[in-house]
Short mmCIF file of C-alpha atoms in Angstrom, two decimals:
data_model
loop_
_atom_site.label_atom_id
_atom_site.label_comp_id
_atom_site.label_asym_id
_atom_site.label_seq_id
_atom_site.Cartn_x
_atom_site.Cartn_y
_atom_site.Cartn_z
CA MET A 895 -23.75 10.82 0.63
CA HIS A 896 -21.39 12.36 -1.06
CA ILE A 897 -19.08 11.34 -3.88
CA ARG A 898 -15.49 12.74 -2.08
CA GLU A 899 -16.77 11.33 1.54
CA ILE A 900 -17.44 8.00 -0.08
CA ALA A 901 -14.28 7.97 -1.97
CA ARG A 902 -12.35 8.88 1.21
CA LYS A 903 -13.88 6.16 3.46
CA PHE A 904 -12.90 3.77 1.10
CA TYR A 905 -9.84 4.58 0.82
CA ARG A 906 -10.10 4.80 4.46
CA ARG A 907 -11.05 1.80 5.44
CA TYR A 908 -9.69 -0.10 2.23
CA LEU A 909 -6.10 1.01 2.17
CA LEU A 910 -4.56 2.27 5.13
CA ASP A 911 -7.17 0.32 7.32
CA ALA A 912 -6.84 -3.23 6.00
CA MET A 913 -3.69 -2.67 4.53
CA SER A 914 -1.83 -1.86 7.19
CA ALA A 915 -3.63 -4.91 9.03
CA MET A 916 -2.08 -6.91 5.86
CA ALA A 917 1.08 -5.80 7.05
CA LEU A 918 0.96 -7.00 11.14
CA GLY A 919 0.20 -10.14 8.95
CA LEU A 920 3.17 -10.37 6.87
CA PHE A 921 5.36 -9.86 9.50
CA ALA A 922 3.50 -12.20 12.27
CA SER A 923 4.29 -14.90 9.88
CA LEU A 924 6.77 -13.79 6.32
CA ILE A 925 8.89 -11.72 7.95
CA ILE A 926 9.13 -14.08 10.87
CA GLY A 927 9.84 -17.13 9.22
CA LEU A 928 12.67 -15.24 7.10
CA ILE A 929 14.16 -14.43 11.14
CA LEU A 930 13.72 -17.66 12.45
CA SER A 931 15.51 -19.02 9.11
CA GLN A 932 18.84 -16.65 9.41
CA LEU A 933 18.84 -17.71 13.69
CA ALA A 934 18.62 -21.07 12.48
CA MET A 935 22.32 -20.83 10.99
CA ILE A 936 23.64 -21.07 14.34
CA PRO A 937 24.30 -23.86 15.14
CA ALA A 938 23.13 -24.11 18.74
CA LEU A 939 20.03 -22.57 17.55
CA ALA A 940 19.19 -25.23 14.39
CA PHE A 941 15.76 -26.45 15.78
CA LEU A 942 14.61 -23.53 14.45
CA ALA A 943 14.72 -24.23 10.96
CA ASP A 944 11.22 -25.97 11.36
CA PHE A 945 9.74 -23.02 12.75
CA GLY A 946 10.45 -20.72 10.20
CA GLU A 947 9.43 -23.45 7.50
CA ILE A 948 6.07 -23.33 8.27
CA VAL A 949 5.33 -20.15 7.81
CA SER A 950 8.04 -19.44 4.33
CA ALA A 951 6.85 -17.70 1.85
CA SER A 952 5.25 -20.33 -0.22
CA SER A 953 3.08 -22.16 3.76
CA PRO A 954 -0.22 -21.11 2.75
CA VAL A 955 -0.09 -20.58 6.57
CA VAL A 956 1.12 -16.75 5.79
CA GLY A 957 -2.17 -16.48 3.76
CA ALA A 958 -3.78 -17.23 6.90
CA ALA A 959 -2.48 -14.66 8.83
CA ILE A 960 -2.81 -12.18 6.52
CA GLY A 961 -6.58 -12.68 5.67
CA VAL A 962 -6.97 -12.93 10.17
CA ALA A 963 -5.28 -9.45 10.57
CA ILE A 964 -6.96 -7.40 7.31
CA ALA A 965 -10.45 -8.21 8.81
CA TYR A 966 -9.34 -7.11 12.45
CA GLY A 967 -8.21 -4.05 10.54
CA LEU A 968 -11.70 -3.97 8.99
CA LYS A 969 -13.60 -4.60 12.45
CA VAL A 970 -15.66 -7.32 11.79
CA ALA A 971 -17.21 -9.60 13.64
CA PRO A 972 -15.74 -12.87 15.15
CA LEU A 973 -16.83 -14.96 12.99
CA ALA A 974 -16.22 -13.57 9.69
CA MET A 975 -13.23 -13.13 11.45
CA PHE A 976 -11.77 -16.79 11.76
CA SER A 977 -13.06 -17.92 8.79
CA SER A 978 -10.32 -15.21 7.09
CA ALA A 979 -7.74 -17.44 8.17
CA ALA A 980 -9.29 -20.05 4.94
CA THR A 981 -9.97 -17.35 2.44
CA GLY A 982 -6.85 -15.30 3.22
CA ALA A 983 -5.14 -18.81 2.92
CA LEU A 984 -6.83 -19.79 -1.07
CA GLY A 985 -5.93 -16.06 -2.37
CA TYR A 986 -2.80 -16.26 -0.92
CA GLN A 987 -1.95 -20.10 -2.12
CA LEU A 988 -3.60 -18.80 -6.35
CA GLY A 989 -2.72 -15.06 -6.27
CA GLY A 990 -0.01 -14.79 -3.54
CA PRO A 991 0.02 -11.65 -1.02
CA VAL A 992 -2.46 -10.07 -3.17
CA GLY A 993 -5.04 -12.65 -3.93
CA ALA A 994 -5.41 -12.82 -0.45
CA TYR A 995 -5.91 -9.14 -0.19
CA PHE A 996 -8.47 -9.11 -2.04
CA ALA A 997 -10.39 -11.95 -0.56
CA ALA A 998 -9.99 -11.24 2.13
CA VAL A 999 -11.58 -8.14 2.22
CA VAL A 1000 -14.34 -9.49 0.35
CA GLY A 1001 -15.07 -12.07 2.61
CA ALA A 1002 -14.87 -10.32 5.88
CA GLU A 1003 -17.20 -8.06 4.45
CA LEU A 1004 -20.28 -9.72 3.35
CA GLY A 1005 -20.04 -12.08 6.20
CA ASN A 1006 -19.51 -9.16 8.83
CA LEU A 1007 -23.33 -8.21 6.22
CA VAL A 1008 -25.09 -11.20 7.66
CA ALA A 1009 -23.41 -11.15 10.73
CA GLY A 1010 -26.22 -11.13 13.44
CA LYS A 1011 -28.71 -11.12 10.26
CA THR A 1012 -30.28 -15.11 11.41
CA LYS A 1013 -30.31 -16.66 14.79
CA VAL A 1014 -27.51 -19.70 12.84
CA ASP A 1015 -24.10 -17.75 12.28
CA ILE A 1016 -22.64 -19.49 13.62
CA ILE A 1017 -22.61 -21.95 9.67
CA VAL A 1018 -24.47 -18.98 8.27
CA VAL A 1019 -21.63 -16.02 8.01
CA PRO A 1020 -18.49 -18.67 7.48
CA VAL A 1021 -20.33 -20.70 4.82
CA VAL A 1022 -21.01 -16.87 3.30
CA SER A 1023 -16.95 -14.79 4.16
CA ILE A 1024 -15.84 -18.45 2.99
CA VAL A 1025 -17.19 -19.41 -0.28
CA SER A 1026 -17.48 -15.89 -0.94
CA GLY A 1027 -13.65 -14.76 -0.14
CA CYS A 1028 -12.25 -18.18 -2.00
CA LEU A 1029 -14.64 -17.99 -5.33
CA VAL A 1030 -13.93 -13.80 -5.46
CA GLY A 1031 -10.02 -15.24 -4.99
CA THR A 1032 -9.96 -17.98 -7.59
CA TRP A 1033 -12.13 -15.32 -10.21
CA ALA A 1034 -9.09 -12.89 -9.67
CA ALA A 1035 -6.22 -14.91 -9.21
CA PRO A 1036 -5.43 -14.87 -13.39
CA GLY A 1037 -6.35 -10.94 -13.64
CA ILE A 1038 -4.45 -10.65 -10.56
CA ASN A 1039 -1.49 -12.69 -11.44
CA ASN A 1040 -1.19 -11.31 -14.42
CA ALA A 1041 -1.09 -7.43 -13.38
CA VAL A 1042 1.54 -8.17 -10.85
CA ALA A 1043 4.14 -10.18 -13.68
CA ALA A 1044 3.59 -7.05 -15.81
CA LEU A 1045 4.31 -5.18 -13.05
CA GLN A 1046 8.11 -7.72 -12.19
CA ARG A 1047 8.96 -7.64 -16.37
CA PHE A 1048 8.62 -3.40 -16.06
CA LEU A 1049 10.78 -3.44 -13.34
CA GLU A 1050 12.74 -5.72 -14.02
CA MET A 1051 13.57 -4.11 -17.31
CA ALA A 1052 13.19 -0.97 -16.24
CA THR A 1053 16.02 -0.89 -13.10
CA THR A 1054 18.41 -3.30 -15.29
CA LEU A 1055 18.54 -0.94 -18.67
CA GLN A 1056 18.29 2.10 -16.61
CA PRO A 1057 19.51 1.41 -13.40
CA ILE A 1058 19.95 5.09 -12.01
CA PRO A 1059 16.37 7.18 -13.13
CA MET A 1060 14.96 3.93 -11.36
CA GLY A 1061 17.03 3.38 -8.18
CA ILE A 1062 15.59 7.04 -7.89
CA ILE A 1063 11.11 6.32 -8.61
CA VAL A 1064 12.22 2.72 -6.40
CA SER A 1065 13.80 4.49 -3.80
CA VAL A 1066 11.37 7.77 -2.77
CA VAL A 1067 8.55 6.08 -3.04
CA PHE A 1068 8.97 2.70 -1.40
CA GLY A 1069 10.44 5.61 1.87
CA LEU A 1070 7.58 7.83 1.18
CA ALA A 1071 5.28 5.10 1.42
CA LEU A 1072 6.21 3.31 4.93
CA THR A 1073 6.33 7.49 6.68
CA ALA A 1074 2.67 7.50 4.52
CA PRO A 1075 0.17 6.09 6.95
CA ILE A 1076 -0.32 2.27 3.86
CA SER A 1077 1.92 0.13 3.95
CA SER A 1078 5.87 -0.01 2.23
CA ALA A 1079 6.11 -3.41 3.49
CA ALA A 1080 2.16 -4.51 2.18
CA LEU A 1081 3.02 -2.77 -0.79
CA ALA A 1082 7.04 -4.70 -1.49
CA ALA A 1083 5.30 -7.79 -1.31
CA MET A 1084 2.78 -7.76 -4.36
CA VAL A 1085 5.50 -6.51 -6.25
CA PHE A 1086 8.26 -7.99 -5.19
CA THR A 1087 7.26 -11.80 -4.41
CA VAL A 1088 6.81 -14.08 -7.39
CA ALA A 1089 5.09 -17.57 -7.91
CA GLU A 1090 6.65 -20.32 -6.35
CA GLY A 1091 9.09 -22.30 -8.35
CA GLU A 1092 10.12 -18.46 -9.61
CA ALA A 1093 13.31 -16.87 -9.13
CA MET A 1094 13.57 -13.21 -9.06
CA GLY A 1095 15.40 -11.26 -12.22
CA GLU A 1096 17.60 -9.06 -10.53
CA GLY A 1097 17.12 -6.53 -12.69
CA LEU A 1098 13.88 -6.74 -9.48
CA LEU A 1099 16.87 -7.79 -6.81
CA LEU A 1100 17.84 -4.83 -7.38
CA ALA A 1101 14.76 -3.06 -7.57
CA ALA A 1102 13.25 -4.29 -4.07
CA GLY A 1103 17.21 -3.67 -2.57
CA ALA A 1104 16.57 0.27 -4.04
CA ALA A 1105 12.61 -0.25 -2.23
CA THR A 1106 15.24 -1.22 0.95
CA ALA A 1107 17.63 1.81 1.10
CA GLY A 1108 13.78 4.12 0.74
CA CYS A 1109 13.08 3.52 4.02
CA CYS A 1110 15.74 3.61 5.66
CA ALA A 1111 16.06 6.62 4.21
CA GLN A 1112 12.87 8.29 5.56
CA MET A 1113 13.27 6.08 9.03
CA VAL A 1114 16.77 6.93 9.70
CA GLY A 1115 16.82 10.01 8.54
CA PHE A 1116 14.35 11.30 10.62
CA ALA A 1117 16.04 9.34 14.04
CA VAL A 1118 18.64 11.33 13.70
CA ALA A 1119 17.28 15.27 11.88
CA SER A 1120 14.83 15.07 14.81
CA TYR A 1121 17.03 13.60 18.22
CA ARG A 1122 17.28 17.31 19.28
CA GLU A 1123 13.66 17.05 19.95
CA ASN A 1124 13.11 13.91 20.10
CA ARG A 1125 16.41 12.64 21.70
CA VAL A 1126 17.58 8.68 22.04
CA ALA A 1127 13.77 7.40 22.18
CA GLY A 1128 12.65 9.27 19.33
CA LEU A 1129 16.37 7.47 17.98
CA ILE A 1130 14.78 4.38 18.65
CA ALA A 1131 11.72 5.33 18.43
CA GLN A 1132 12.42 5.81 14.56
CA GLY A 1133 15.47 4.23 13.70
CA LEU A 1134 13.65 1.28 15.12
CA GLY A 1135 10.41 1.54 14.19
CA THR A 1136 8.82 4.10 11.74
CA SER A 1137 9.05 7.39 10.31
CA MET A 1138 4.88 7.17 10.06
CA LEU A 1139 5.04 9.41 13.64
CA GLN A 1140 5.64 12.00 11.87
CA VAL A 1141 3.07 12.32 10.29
CA GLY A 1142 1.24 14.74 12.26
CA ASN A 1143 4.86 17.29 11.99
CA ILE A 1144 5.10 16.75 8.56
CA LEU A 1145 0.90 17.98 7.63
CA ALA A 1146 2.28 21.23 9.78
CA HIS A 1147 5.44 21.75 7.94
CA PRO A 1148 6.17 19.92 5.05
CA ALA A 1149 9.29 21.05 4.78
CA ILE A 1150 10.68 18.35 7.47
CA LEU A 1151 9.58 15.96 4.71
CA LEU A 1152 12.48 17.25 2.26
CA PRO A 1153 15.87 15.95 4.01
CA PRO A 1154 14.62 11.96 4.56
CA THR A 1155 13.26 11.71 0.84
CA ILE A 1156 16.57 13.53 -1.23
CA ALA A 1157 18.61 11.41 1.30
CA SER A 1158 16.63 8.49 -0.72
CA ALA A 1159 17.11 9.68 -4.61
CA ILE A 1160 20.49 9.34 -3.38
CA THR A 1161 21.23 5.83 -1.98
CA GLY A 1162 18.29 4.50 -4.56
CA PRO A 1163 20.74 4.45 -7.18
CA LEU A 1164 24.01 3.79 -4.89
CA ALA A 1165 21.46 0.35 -4.09
CA THR A 1166 20.96 -0.34 -8.27
CA THR A 1167 24.54 0.65 -9.15
CA LEU A 1168 27.96 0.93 -6.61
CA PHE A 1169 26.52 -1.69 -4.19
CA GLN A 1170 24.64 -3.19 -5.69
CA MET A 1171 22.10 -4.41 -3.03
CA LYS A 1172 19.51 -6.98 -3.42
CA ASN A 1173 16.16 -7.67 -1.49
CA THR A 1174 12.58 -9.71 -1.83
CA SER A 1175 9.13 -10.02 -0.48
CA ALA A 1176 8.54 -7.79 2.44
CA SER A 1177 11.07 -7.09 4.22
CA ALA A 1178 11.43 -5.54 1.39
CA GLY A 1179 9.06 -2.19 2.83
CA MET A 1180 10.89 -2.57 6.55
CA GLY A 1181 13.71 -0.31 6.56
CA THR A 1182 15.26 -0.75 9.14
CA SER A 1183 11.91 -1.77 11.44
CA GLY A 1184 13.36 -4.05 14.07
CA LEU A 1185 15.57 -5.08 11.19
CA VAL A 1186 14.04 -6.78 9.05
CA GLY A 1187 14.85 -5.29 6.04
CA GLN A 1188 18.83 -5.99 6.79
CA PHE A 1189 17.83 -9.62 7.77
CA GLY A 1190 16.19 -9.58 4.39
CA THR A 1191 19.03 -8.88 2.55
CA TRP A 1192 21.08 -10.54 4.09
CA ALA A 1193 18.97 -13.98 3.37
CA THR A 1194 19.21 -12.32 -0.02
CA MET A 1195 23.01 -11.71 -0.44
CA ALA A 1196 24.07 -14.26 1.02
CA GLY A 1197 27.65 -15.54 -0.10
CA GLU A 1198 28.24 -12.51 -1.20
CA SER A 1199 31.42 -10.73 -0.37
CA GLY A 1200 31.05 -7.30 1.95
CA VAL A 1201 27.43 -8.05 2.53
CA LEU A 1202 27.57 -6.65 5.88
CA LEU A 1203 29.48 -3.70 5.75
CA LYS A 1204 27.18 -2.33 2.07
CA ILE A 1205 24.52 -2.83 4.49
CA LEU A 1206 26.12 -0.01 7.09
CA LEU A 1207 27.37 1.62 5.10
CA LEU A 1208 23.49 2.48 2.48
CA HIS A 1209 20.87 1.41 5.55
CA ILE A 1210 22.59 3.44 7.74
CA VAL A 1211 25.61 5.24 8.01
CA LEU A 1212 25.02 7.41 4.55
CA PRO A 1213 20.75 7.33 5.31
CA ALA A 1214 21.90 9.06 8.74
CA ALA A 1215 24.96 11.60 7.48
CA LEU A 1216 23.07 12.80 3.86
CA THR A 1217 19.53 13.93 6.47
CA LEU A 1218 21.68 15.79 8.81
CA LEU A 1219 23.74 17.08 6.04
CA ILE A 1220 20.22 18.47 4.49
CA SER A 1221 18.11 18.77 8.07
CA GLU A 1222 20.58 21.13 9.08
CA PHE A 1223 21.65 23.72 6.66
CA MET A 1224 17.50 24.48 6.47
CA ARG A 1225 17.16 24.85 10.27
CA LYS A 1226 20.54 27.03 9.03
CA LYS A 1227 17.93 28.84 6.89
CA GLY A 1228 15.04 28.97 8.80
CA TRP A 1229 13.39 26.64 6.42
CA ILE A 1230 12.48 24.08 9.48
CA LYS A 1231 13.46 25.14 13.31
CA PHE A 1232 12.90 23.55 16.63
CA GLY A 1233 10.47 21.76 17.80
CA ASP A 1234 8.99 20.87 13.67
CA MET A 1235 9.49 17.77 14.12
CA LYS A 1236 9.35 17.09 17.74
CA LEU A 1237 6.79 13.36 19.29
CA ASN A 1238 4.90 12.78 21.96
CA LEU A 1239 6.09 10.12 23.15
#
């Protein structure tokens, strides 16, 4: 097999399929836990606090959900998939979301490799999956933790010293990641999750806030810019769902990516300077999808004044206005034509 073909399959399987599935695991555990913990602040819903704690950032249940989700995305044998709950939990406990990813991928793949090869698969497959995944999770944890900590220190220092250029870079990168067929939520969970007992620095919190702004700019931007083609259905599907729906149109008409990307380059530095927006973990990469980015921002900035107004302006109003202004200008110039952003909904 040609090296390029191998690289393409590796990229699709381990970056597209595995990381996209990982985002589902994060959503079904960590992100839902965040939402439940916020709803529990309402007196009538206080009973939800215990449920939210089960899937809090410190719970190994999050790692188990990541592990099973990744195995599901890789379409491995059932026994390898179920065993990934254990490998994901251990990987998460030792190395956070990145550790869960590597432990789950290795365990699921090796378990799947031996599936169907013996008459005692019910023993062999779980043993191979759990032992191999846990070994990788254990061995890789120190390196993963050091690498993630180094990246976080860099973001902390760079965003504190240079909030405007870092706001632009982080916002644009995460916004593009959200629209591309990779998981910005999984990426955010890896970058903006700190070890249990540690607190995120101001610079890292602001970087996460810029990431949220960039994701919102893509989702709200595409929803508004394509309204004349997709109407209310498209507004909801992209504004509360995902701008990834536009990938096919972007490949055919790359110019349509410019308005929301320019908008994210504007809102990103506003998030790190004027608005001082903050966020943490996977919710920083969710944008307006299910309003998870807004729940995360609200939870992170609890107690600060004017949070709701800031969220409304930076996550919705400004991205919508900026993207619409830029896209309408490009339509008048003929750089974007009617139908370029049409979705089959």
